[in-house]
PDB file of C-alpha atoms in Angstrom:
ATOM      1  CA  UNK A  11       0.000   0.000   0.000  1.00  0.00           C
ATOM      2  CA  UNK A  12       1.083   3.425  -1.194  1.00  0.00           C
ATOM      3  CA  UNK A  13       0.690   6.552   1.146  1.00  0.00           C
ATOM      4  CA  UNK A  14       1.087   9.826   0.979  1.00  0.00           C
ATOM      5  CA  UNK A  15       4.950  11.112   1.709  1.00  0.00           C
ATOM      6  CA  UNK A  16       5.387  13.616   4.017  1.00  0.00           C
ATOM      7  CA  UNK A  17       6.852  17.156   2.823  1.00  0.00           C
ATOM      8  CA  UNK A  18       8.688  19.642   4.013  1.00  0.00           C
ATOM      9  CA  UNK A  19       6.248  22.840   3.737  1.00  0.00           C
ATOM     10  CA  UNK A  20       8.132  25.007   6.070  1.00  0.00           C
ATOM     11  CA  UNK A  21      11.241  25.309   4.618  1.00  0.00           C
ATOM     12  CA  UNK A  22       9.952  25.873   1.207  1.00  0.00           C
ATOM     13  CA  UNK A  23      10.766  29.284  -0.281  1.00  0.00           C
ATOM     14  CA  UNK A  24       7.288  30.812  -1.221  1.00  0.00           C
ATOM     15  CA  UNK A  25       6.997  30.338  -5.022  1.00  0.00           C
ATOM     16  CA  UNK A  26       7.715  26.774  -4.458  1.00  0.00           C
ATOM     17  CA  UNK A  27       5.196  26.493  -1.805  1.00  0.00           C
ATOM     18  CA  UNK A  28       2.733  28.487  -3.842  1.00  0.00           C
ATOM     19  CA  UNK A  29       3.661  26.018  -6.764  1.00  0.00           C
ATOM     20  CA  UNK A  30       3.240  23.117  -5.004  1.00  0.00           C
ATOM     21  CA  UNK A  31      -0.119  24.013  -3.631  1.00  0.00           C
ATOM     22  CA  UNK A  32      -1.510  24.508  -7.155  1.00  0.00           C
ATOM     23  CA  UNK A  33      -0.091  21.353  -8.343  1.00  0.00           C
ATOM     24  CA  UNK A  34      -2.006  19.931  -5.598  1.00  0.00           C
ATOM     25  CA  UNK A  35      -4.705  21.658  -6.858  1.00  0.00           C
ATOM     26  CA  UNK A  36      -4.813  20.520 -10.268  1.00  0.00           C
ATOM     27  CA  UNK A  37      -4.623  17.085  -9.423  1.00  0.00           C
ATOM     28  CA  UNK A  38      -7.494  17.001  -7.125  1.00  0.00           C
ATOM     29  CA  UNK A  39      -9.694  18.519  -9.830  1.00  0.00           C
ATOM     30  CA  UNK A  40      -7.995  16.275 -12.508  1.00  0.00           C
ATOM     31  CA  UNK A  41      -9.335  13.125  -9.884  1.00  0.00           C
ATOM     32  CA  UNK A  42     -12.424  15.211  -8.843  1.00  0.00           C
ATOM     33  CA  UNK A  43     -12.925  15.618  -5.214  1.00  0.00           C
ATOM     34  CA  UNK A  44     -16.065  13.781  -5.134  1.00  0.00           C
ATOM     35  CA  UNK A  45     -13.446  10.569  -6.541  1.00  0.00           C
ATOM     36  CA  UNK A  46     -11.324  11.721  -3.781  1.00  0.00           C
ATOM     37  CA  UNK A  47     -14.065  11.664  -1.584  1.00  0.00           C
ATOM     38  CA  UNK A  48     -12.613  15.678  -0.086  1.00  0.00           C
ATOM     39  CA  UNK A  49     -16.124  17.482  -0.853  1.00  0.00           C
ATOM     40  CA  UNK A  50     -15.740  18.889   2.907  1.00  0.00           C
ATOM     41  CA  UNK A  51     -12.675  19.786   2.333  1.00  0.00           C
ATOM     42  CA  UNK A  52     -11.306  20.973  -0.901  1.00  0.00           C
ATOM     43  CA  UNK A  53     -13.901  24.265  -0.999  1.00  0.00           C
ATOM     44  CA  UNK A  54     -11.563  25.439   2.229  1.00  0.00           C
ATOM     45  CA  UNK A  55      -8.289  24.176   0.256  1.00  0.00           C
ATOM     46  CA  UNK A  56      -9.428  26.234  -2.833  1.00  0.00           C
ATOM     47  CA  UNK A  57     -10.529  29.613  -0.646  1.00  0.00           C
ATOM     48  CA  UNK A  58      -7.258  29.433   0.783  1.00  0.00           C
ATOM     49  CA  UNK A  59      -5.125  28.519  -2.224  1.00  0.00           C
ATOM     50  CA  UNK A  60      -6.905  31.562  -3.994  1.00  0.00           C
ATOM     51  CA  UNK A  61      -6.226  33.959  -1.049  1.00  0.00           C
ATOM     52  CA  UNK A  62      -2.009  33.140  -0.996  1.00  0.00           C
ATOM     53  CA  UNK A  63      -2.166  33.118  -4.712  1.00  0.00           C
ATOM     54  CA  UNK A  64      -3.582  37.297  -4.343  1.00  0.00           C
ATOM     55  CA  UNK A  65      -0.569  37.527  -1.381  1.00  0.00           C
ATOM     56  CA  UNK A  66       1.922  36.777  -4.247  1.00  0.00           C
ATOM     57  CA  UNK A  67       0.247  38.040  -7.279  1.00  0.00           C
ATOM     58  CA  UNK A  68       2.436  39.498  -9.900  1.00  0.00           C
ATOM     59  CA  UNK A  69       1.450  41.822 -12.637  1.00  0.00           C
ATOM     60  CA  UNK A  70       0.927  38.890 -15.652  1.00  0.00           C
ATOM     61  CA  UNK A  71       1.570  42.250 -18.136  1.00  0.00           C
ATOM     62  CA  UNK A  72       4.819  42.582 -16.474  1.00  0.00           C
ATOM     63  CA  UNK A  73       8.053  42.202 -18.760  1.00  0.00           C
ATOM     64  CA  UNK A  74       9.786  39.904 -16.770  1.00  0.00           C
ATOM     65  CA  UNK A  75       6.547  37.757 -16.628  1.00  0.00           C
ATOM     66  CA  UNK A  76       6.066  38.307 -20.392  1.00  0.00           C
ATOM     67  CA  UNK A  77       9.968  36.956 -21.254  1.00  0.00           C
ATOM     68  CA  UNK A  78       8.990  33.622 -19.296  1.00  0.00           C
ATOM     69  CA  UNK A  79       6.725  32.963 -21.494  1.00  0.00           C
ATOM     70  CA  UNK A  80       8.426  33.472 -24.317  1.00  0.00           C
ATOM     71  CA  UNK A  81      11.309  32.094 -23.339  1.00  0.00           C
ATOM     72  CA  UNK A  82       9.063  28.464 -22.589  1.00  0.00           C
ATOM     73  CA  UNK A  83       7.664  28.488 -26.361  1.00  0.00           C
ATOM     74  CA  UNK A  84      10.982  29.211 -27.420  1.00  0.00           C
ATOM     75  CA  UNK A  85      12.488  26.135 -25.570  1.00  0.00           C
ATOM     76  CA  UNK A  86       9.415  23.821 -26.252  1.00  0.00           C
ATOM     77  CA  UNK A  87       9.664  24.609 -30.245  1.00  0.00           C
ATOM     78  CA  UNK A  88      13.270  23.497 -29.961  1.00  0.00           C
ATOM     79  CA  UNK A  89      12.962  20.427 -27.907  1.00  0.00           C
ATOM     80  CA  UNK A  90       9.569  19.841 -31.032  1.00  0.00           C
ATOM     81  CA  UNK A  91      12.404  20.512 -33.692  1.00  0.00           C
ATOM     82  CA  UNK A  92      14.535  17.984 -32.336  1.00  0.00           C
ATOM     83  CA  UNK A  93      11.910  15.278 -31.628  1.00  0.00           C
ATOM     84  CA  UNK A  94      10.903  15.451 -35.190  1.00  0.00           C
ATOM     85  CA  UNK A  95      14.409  15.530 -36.204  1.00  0.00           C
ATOM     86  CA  UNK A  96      15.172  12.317 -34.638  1.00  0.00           C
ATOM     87  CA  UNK A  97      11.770  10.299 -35.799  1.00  0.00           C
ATOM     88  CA  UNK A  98      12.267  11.409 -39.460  1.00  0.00           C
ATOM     89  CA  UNK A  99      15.663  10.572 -39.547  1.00  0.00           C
ATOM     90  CA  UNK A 100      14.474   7.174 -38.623  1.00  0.00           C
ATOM     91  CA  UNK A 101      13.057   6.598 -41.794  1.00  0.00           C
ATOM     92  CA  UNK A 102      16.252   7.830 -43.775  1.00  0.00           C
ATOM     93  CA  UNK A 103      18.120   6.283 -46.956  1.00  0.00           C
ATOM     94  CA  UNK A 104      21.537   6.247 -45.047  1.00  0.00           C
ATOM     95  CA  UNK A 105      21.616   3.421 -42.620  1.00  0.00           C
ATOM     96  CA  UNK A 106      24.141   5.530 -40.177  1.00  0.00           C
ATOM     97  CA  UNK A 107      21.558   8.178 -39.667  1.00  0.00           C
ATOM     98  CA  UNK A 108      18.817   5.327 -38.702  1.00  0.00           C
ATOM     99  CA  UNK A 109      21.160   3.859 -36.219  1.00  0.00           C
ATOM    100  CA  UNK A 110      21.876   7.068 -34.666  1.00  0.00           C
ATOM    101  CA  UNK A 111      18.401   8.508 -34.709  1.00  0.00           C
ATOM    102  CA  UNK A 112      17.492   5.034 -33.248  1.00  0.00           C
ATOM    103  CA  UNK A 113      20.367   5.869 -30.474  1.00  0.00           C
ATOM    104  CA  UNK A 114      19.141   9.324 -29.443  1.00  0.00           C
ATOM    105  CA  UNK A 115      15.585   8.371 -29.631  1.00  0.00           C
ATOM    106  CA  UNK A 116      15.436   6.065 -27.351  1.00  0.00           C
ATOM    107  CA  UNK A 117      17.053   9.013 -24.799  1.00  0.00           C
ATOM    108  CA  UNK A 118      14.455  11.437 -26.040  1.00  0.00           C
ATOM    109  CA  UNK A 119      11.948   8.478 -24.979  1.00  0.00           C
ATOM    110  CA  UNK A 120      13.241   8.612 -21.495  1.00  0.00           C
ATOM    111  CA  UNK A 121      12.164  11.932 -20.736  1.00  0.00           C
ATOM    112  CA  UNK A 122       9.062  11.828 -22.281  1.00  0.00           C
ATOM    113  CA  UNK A 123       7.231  15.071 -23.589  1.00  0.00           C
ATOM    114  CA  UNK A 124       8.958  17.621 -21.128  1.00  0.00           C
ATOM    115  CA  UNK A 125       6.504  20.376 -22.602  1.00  0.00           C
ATOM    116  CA  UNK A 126       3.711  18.607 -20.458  1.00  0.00           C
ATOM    117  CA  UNK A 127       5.489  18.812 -17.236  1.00  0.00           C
ATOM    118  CA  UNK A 128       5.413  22.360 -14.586  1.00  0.00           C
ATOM    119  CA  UNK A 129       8.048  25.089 -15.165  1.00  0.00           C
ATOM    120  CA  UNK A 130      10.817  23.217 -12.603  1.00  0.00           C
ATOM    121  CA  UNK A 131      10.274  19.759 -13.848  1.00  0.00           C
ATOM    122  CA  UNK A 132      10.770  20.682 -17.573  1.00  0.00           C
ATOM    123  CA  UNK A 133      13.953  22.653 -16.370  1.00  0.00           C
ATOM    124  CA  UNK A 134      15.529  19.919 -14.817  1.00  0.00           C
ATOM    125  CA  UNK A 135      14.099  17.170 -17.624  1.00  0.00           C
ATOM    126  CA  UNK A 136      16.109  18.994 -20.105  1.00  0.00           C
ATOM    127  CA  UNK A 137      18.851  19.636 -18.419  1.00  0.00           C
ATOM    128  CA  UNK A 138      19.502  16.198 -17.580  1.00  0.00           C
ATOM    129  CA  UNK A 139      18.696  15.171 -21.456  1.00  0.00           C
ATOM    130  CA  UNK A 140      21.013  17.383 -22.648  1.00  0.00           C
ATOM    131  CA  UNK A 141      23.408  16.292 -20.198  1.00  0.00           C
ATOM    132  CA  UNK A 142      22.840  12.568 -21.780  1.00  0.00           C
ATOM    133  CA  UNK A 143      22.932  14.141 -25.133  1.00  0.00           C
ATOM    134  CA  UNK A 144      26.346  15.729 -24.907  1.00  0.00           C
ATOM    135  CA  UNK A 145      28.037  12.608 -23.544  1.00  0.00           C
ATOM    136  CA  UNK A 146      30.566  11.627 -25.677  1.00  0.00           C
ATOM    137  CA  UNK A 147      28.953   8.467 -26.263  1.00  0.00           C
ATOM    138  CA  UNK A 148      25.811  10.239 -27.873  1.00  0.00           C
ATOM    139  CA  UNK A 149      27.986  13.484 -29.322  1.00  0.00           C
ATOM    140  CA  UNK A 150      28.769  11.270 -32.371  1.00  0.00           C
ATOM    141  CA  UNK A 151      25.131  10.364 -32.975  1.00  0.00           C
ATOM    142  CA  UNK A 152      24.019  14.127 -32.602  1.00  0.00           C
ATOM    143  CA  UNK A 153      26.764  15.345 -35.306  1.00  0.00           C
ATOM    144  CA  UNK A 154      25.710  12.271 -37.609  1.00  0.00           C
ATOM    145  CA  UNK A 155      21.642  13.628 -37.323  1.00  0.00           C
ATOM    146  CA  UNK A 156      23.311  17.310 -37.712  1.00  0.00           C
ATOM    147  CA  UNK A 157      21.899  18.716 -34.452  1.00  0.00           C
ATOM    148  CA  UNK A 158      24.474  19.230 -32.182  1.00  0.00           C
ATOM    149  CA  UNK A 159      24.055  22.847 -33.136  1.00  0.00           C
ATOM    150  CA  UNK A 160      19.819  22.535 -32.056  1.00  0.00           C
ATOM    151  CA  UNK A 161      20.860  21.089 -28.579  1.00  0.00           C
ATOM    152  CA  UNK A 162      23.319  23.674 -27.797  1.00  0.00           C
ATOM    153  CA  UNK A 163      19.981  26.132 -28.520  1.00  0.00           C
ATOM    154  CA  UNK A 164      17.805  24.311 -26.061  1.00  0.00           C
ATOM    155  CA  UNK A 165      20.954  24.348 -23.735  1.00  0.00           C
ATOM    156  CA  UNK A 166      21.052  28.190 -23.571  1.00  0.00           C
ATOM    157  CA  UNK A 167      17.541  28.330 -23.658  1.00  0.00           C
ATOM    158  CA  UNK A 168      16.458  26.235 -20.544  1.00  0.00           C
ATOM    159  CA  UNK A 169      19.739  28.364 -19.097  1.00  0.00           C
ATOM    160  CA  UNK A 170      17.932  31.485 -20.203  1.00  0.00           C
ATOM    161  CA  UNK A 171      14.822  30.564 -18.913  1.00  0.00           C
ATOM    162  CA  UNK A 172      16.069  29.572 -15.447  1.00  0.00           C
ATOM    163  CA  UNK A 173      17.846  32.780 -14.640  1.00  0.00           C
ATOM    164  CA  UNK A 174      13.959  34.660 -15.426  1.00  0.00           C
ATOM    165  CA  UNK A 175      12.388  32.127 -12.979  1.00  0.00           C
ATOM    166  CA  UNK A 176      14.732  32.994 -10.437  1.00  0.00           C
ATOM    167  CA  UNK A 177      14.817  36.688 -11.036  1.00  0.00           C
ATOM    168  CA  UNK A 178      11.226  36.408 -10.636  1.00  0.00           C
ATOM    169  CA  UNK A 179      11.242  34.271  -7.676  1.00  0.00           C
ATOM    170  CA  UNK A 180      13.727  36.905  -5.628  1.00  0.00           C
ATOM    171  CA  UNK A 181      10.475  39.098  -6.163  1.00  0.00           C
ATOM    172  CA  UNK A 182       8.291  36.902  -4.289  1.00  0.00           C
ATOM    173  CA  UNK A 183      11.138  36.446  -1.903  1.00  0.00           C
ATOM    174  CA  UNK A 184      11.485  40.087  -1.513  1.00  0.00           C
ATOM    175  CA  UNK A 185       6.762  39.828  -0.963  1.00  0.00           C
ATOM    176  CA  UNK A 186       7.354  37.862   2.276  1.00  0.00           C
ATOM    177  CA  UNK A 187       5.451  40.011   4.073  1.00  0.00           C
ATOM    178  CA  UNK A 188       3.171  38.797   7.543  1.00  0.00           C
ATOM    179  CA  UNK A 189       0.207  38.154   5.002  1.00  0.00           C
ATOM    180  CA  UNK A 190       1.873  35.650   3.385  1.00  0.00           C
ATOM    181  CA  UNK A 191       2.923  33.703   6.402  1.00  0.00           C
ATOM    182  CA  UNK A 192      -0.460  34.028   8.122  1.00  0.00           C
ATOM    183  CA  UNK A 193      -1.815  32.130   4.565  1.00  0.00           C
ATOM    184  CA  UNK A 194       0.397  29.922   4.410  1.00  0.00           C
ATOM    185  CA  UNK A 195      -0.151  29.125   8.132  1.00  0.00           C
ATOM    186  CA  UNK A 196      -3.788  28.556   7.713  1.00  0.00           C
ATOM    187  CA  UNK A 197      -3.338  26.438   4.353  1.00  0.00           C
ATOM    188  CA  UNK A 198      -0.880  24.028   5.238  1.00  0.00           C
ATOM    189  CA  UNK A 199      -3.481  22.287   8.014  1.00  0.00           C
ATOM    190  CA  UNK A 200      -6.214  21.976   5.366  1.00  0.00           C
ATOM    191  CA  UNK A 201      -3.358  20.326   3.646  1.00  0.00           C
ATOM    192  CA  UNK A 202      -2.715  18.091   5.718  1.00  0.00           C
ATOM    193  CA  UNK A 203      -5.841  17.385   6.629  1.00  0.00           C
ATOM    194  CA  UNK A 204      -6.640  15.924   2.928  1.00  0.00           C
ATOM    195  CA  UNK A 205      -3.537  13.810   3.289  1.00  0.00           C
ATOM    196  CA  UNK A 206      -5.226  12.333   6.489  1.00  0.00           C
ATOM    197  CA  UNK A 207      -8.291  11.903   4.554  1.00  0.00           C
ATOM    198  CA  UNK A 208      -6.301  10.247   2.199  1.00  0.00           C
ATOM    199  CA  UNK A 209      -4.153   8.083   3.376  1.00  0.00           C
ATOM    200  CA  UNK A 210      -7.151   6.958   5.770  1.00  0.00           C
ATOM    201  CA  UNK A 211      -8.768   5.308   2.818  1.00  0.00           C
ATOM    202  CA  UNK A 212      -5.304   3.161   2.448  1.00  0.00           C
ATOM    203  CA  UNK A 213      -5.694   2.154   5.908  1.00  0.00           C
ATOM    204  CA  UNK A 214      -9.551   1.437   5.843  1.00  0.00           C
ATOM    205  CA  UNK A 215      -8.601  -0.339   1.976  1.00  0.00           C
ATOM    206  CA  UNK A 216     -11.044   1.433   0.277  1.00  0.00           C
ATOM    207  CA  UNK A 217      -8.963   3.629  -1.665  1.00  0.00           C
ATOM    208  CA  UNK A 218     -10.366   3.319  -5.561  1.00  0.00           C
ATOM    209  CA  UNK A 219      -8.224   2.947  -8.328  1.00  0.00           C
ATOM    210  CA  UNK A 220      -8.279   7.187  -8.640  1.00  0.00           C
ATOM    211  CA  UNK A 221      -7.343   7.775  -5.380  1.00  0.00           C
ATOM    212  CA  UNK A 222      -4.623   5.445  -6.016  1.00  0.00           C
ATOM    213  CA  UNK A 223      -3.691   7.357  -9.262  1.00  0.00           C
ATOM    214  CA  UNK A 224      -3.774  10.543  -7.162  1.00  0.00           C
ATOM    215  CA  UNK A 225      -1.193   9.218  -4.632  1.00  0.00           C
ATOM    216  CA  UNK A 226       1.206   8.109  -7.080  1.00  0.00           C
ATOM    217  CA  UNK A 227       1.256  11.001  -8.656  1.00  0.00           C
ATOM    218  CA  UNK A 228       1.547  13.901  -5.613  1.00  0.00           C
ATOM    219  CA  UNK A 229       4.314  11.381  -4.310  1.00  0.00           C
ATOM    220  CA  UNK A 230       5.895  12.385  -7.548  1.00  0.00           C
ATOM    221  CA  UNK A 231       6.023  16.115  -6.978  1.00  0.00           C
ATOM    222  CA  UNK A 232       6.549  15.552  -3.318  1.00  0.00           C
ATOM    223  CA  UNK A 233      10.113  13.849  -4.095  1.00  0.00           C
ATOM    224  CA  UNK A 234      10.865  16.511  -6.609  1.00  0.00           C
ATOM    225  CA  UNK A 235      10.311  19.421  -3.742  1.00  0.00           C
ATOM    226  CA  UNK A 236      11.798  17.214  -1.285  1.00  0.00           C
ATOM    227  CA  UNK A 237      15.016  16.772  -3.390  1.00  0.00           C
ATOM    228  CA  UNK A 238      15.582  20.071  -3.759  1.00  0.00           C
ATOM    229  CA  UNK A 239      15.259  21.511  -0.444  1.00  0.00           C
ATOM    230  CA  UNK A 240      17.663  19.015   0.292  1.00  0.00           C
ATOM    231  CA  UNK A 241      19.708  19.725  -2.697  1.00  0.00           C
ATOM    232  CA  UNK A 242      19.423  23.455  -1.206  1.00  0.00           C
ATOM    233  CA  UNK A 243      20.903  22.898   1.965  1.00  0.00           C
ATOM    234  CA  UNK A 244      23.576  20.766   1.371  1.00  0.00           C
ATOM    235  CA  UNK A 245      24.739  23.618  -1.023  1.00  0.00           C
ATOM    236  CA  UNK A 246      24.366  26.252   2.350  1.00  0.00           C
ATOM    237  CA  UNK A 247      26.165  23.717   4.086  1.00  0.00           C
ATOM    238  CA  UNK A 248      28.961  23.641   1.714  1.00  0.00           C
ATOM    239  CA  UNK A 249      29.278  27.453   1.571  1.00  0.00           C
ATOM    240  CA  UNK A 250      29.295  27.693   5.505  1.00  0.00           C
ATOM    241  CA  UNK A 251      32.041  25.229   6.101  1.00  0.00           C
ATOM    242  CA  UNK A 252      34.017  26.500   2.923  1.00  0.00           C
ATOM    243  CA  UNK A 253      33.636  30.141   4.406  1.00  0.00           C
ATOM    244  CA  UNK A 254      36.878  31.105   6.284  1.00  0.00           C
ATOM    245  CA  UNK A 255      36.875  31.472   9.930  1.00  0.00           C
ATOM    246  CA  UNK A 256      37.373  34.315  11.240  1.00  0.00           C
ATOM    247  CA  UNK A 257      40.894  34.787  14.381  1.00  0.00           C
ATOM    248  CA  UNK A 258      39.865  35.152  17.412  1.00  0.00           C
ATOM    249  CA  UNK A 259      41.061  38.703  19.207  1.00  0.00           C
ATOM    250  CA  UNK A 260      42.864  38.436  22.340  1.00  0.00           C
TER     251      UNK A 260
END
């Protein structure tokens, strides 16, 4: 049986919190919450997800909000161009080409379609398959399909587009104001309260097939958070002990 993981709410920097909460969000009402059995609960998880999101709310017209945006289509067209790249070359005349097109497929298969996934999961799916692609192992394949050139592009694009999301994200650092703390106080218990509820029906065995579904995936996102905070402080940790100590004055 498959329960609900704990996460660590607290130490989550706003945005990811905020994030986090509307992923939670989407995948109740992807479920339903009548599947979920959380009618009780989910109007008080939706009041309060709607009064943090107004806490943090930045102007969508904004430039910096507007170059995400087109900094994402930009990425996702080039990750597209690839794809396609790599299944038509499947089909070529020149037997090297198939054989490396069948080669860098089957990493592009890995990952899936990254253009489905949230802002930080598509960031980190293509950095780690362009991280596979530039091995030297698959560098040879990539010349042979003549895109080593298109991978550099989605390279410097996911690059571009991380430095915007954390540009923005120092904003909502800088927006930690009481209000946000006091919303965040009172939606984490409703929170957890629906993992209660949730993790009850394990217990009890009458969790249905979607509730199932639903755990499997929010234990997904919960690792991903959970990785990096860690990830987070073990680079703190790092730059205290690396940071030089200071003589003591007699």
């Amino acid at each position: 049986m498959e329960f609900i993981q704990t996460i660590k709410l607290a130490r989550m920097r706003n945005n990811e919190h905020y994030q986090f909460m509307s992923e939670v969000d989407k995948a109740i009402n992807k479920a339903t919450p009548a599947a979920l059995q959380l009618e009780g609960v989910y109007p008080d998880f939706a009041g309060g997800l709607a009064r943090l999101n107004g806490s943090l709310l930045i102007d969508p017209g904004s430039v910096k909000t507007e170059e995400i945006a087109t900094v994402d289509v930009g990425r996702d067209r080039t990750w597209s161009a690839l794809n396609e790249r790599v299944k038509s070359s499947l089909l070529s005349p020149i037997e090297a080409e198939v054989a490396s097109a069948k080669a860098i497929k089957r990493i592009f298969d890995l990952y899936g379609n990254v253009r489905s996934l949230s802002y930080n999961e598509e960031s980190a799916a293509i950095s780690n398959l362009v991280e596979d692609l530039e091995k030297s192992k698959n560098e040879a394949h990539c010349n042979t399909l003549g895109i080593t050139s298109w991978v550099a592009a989605l390279k410097q694009q996911n690059l571009d587009f991380q430095s915007l999301i954390d540009s923005r994200n120092l904003e909502l650092a800088n927006k930690d104001s009481g209000d946000v703390k006091v919303l965040r106080d009172e939606l984490d218990p409703i929170y957890q309260n629906i993992v209660k509820r949730i993790n009850a029906q394990v217990t009890l065995e009458i969790a249905t097939p979607a509730t199932e579904a639903f755990i499997r995936e929010l234990n997904q996102r919960i690792k991903y958070y959970n990785e990096t905070i860690t990830a987070r402080d073990g680079r703190a940790s790092a730059a205290e002990e690396d940071s030089p100590v200071e003589p003591l004055v007699e």
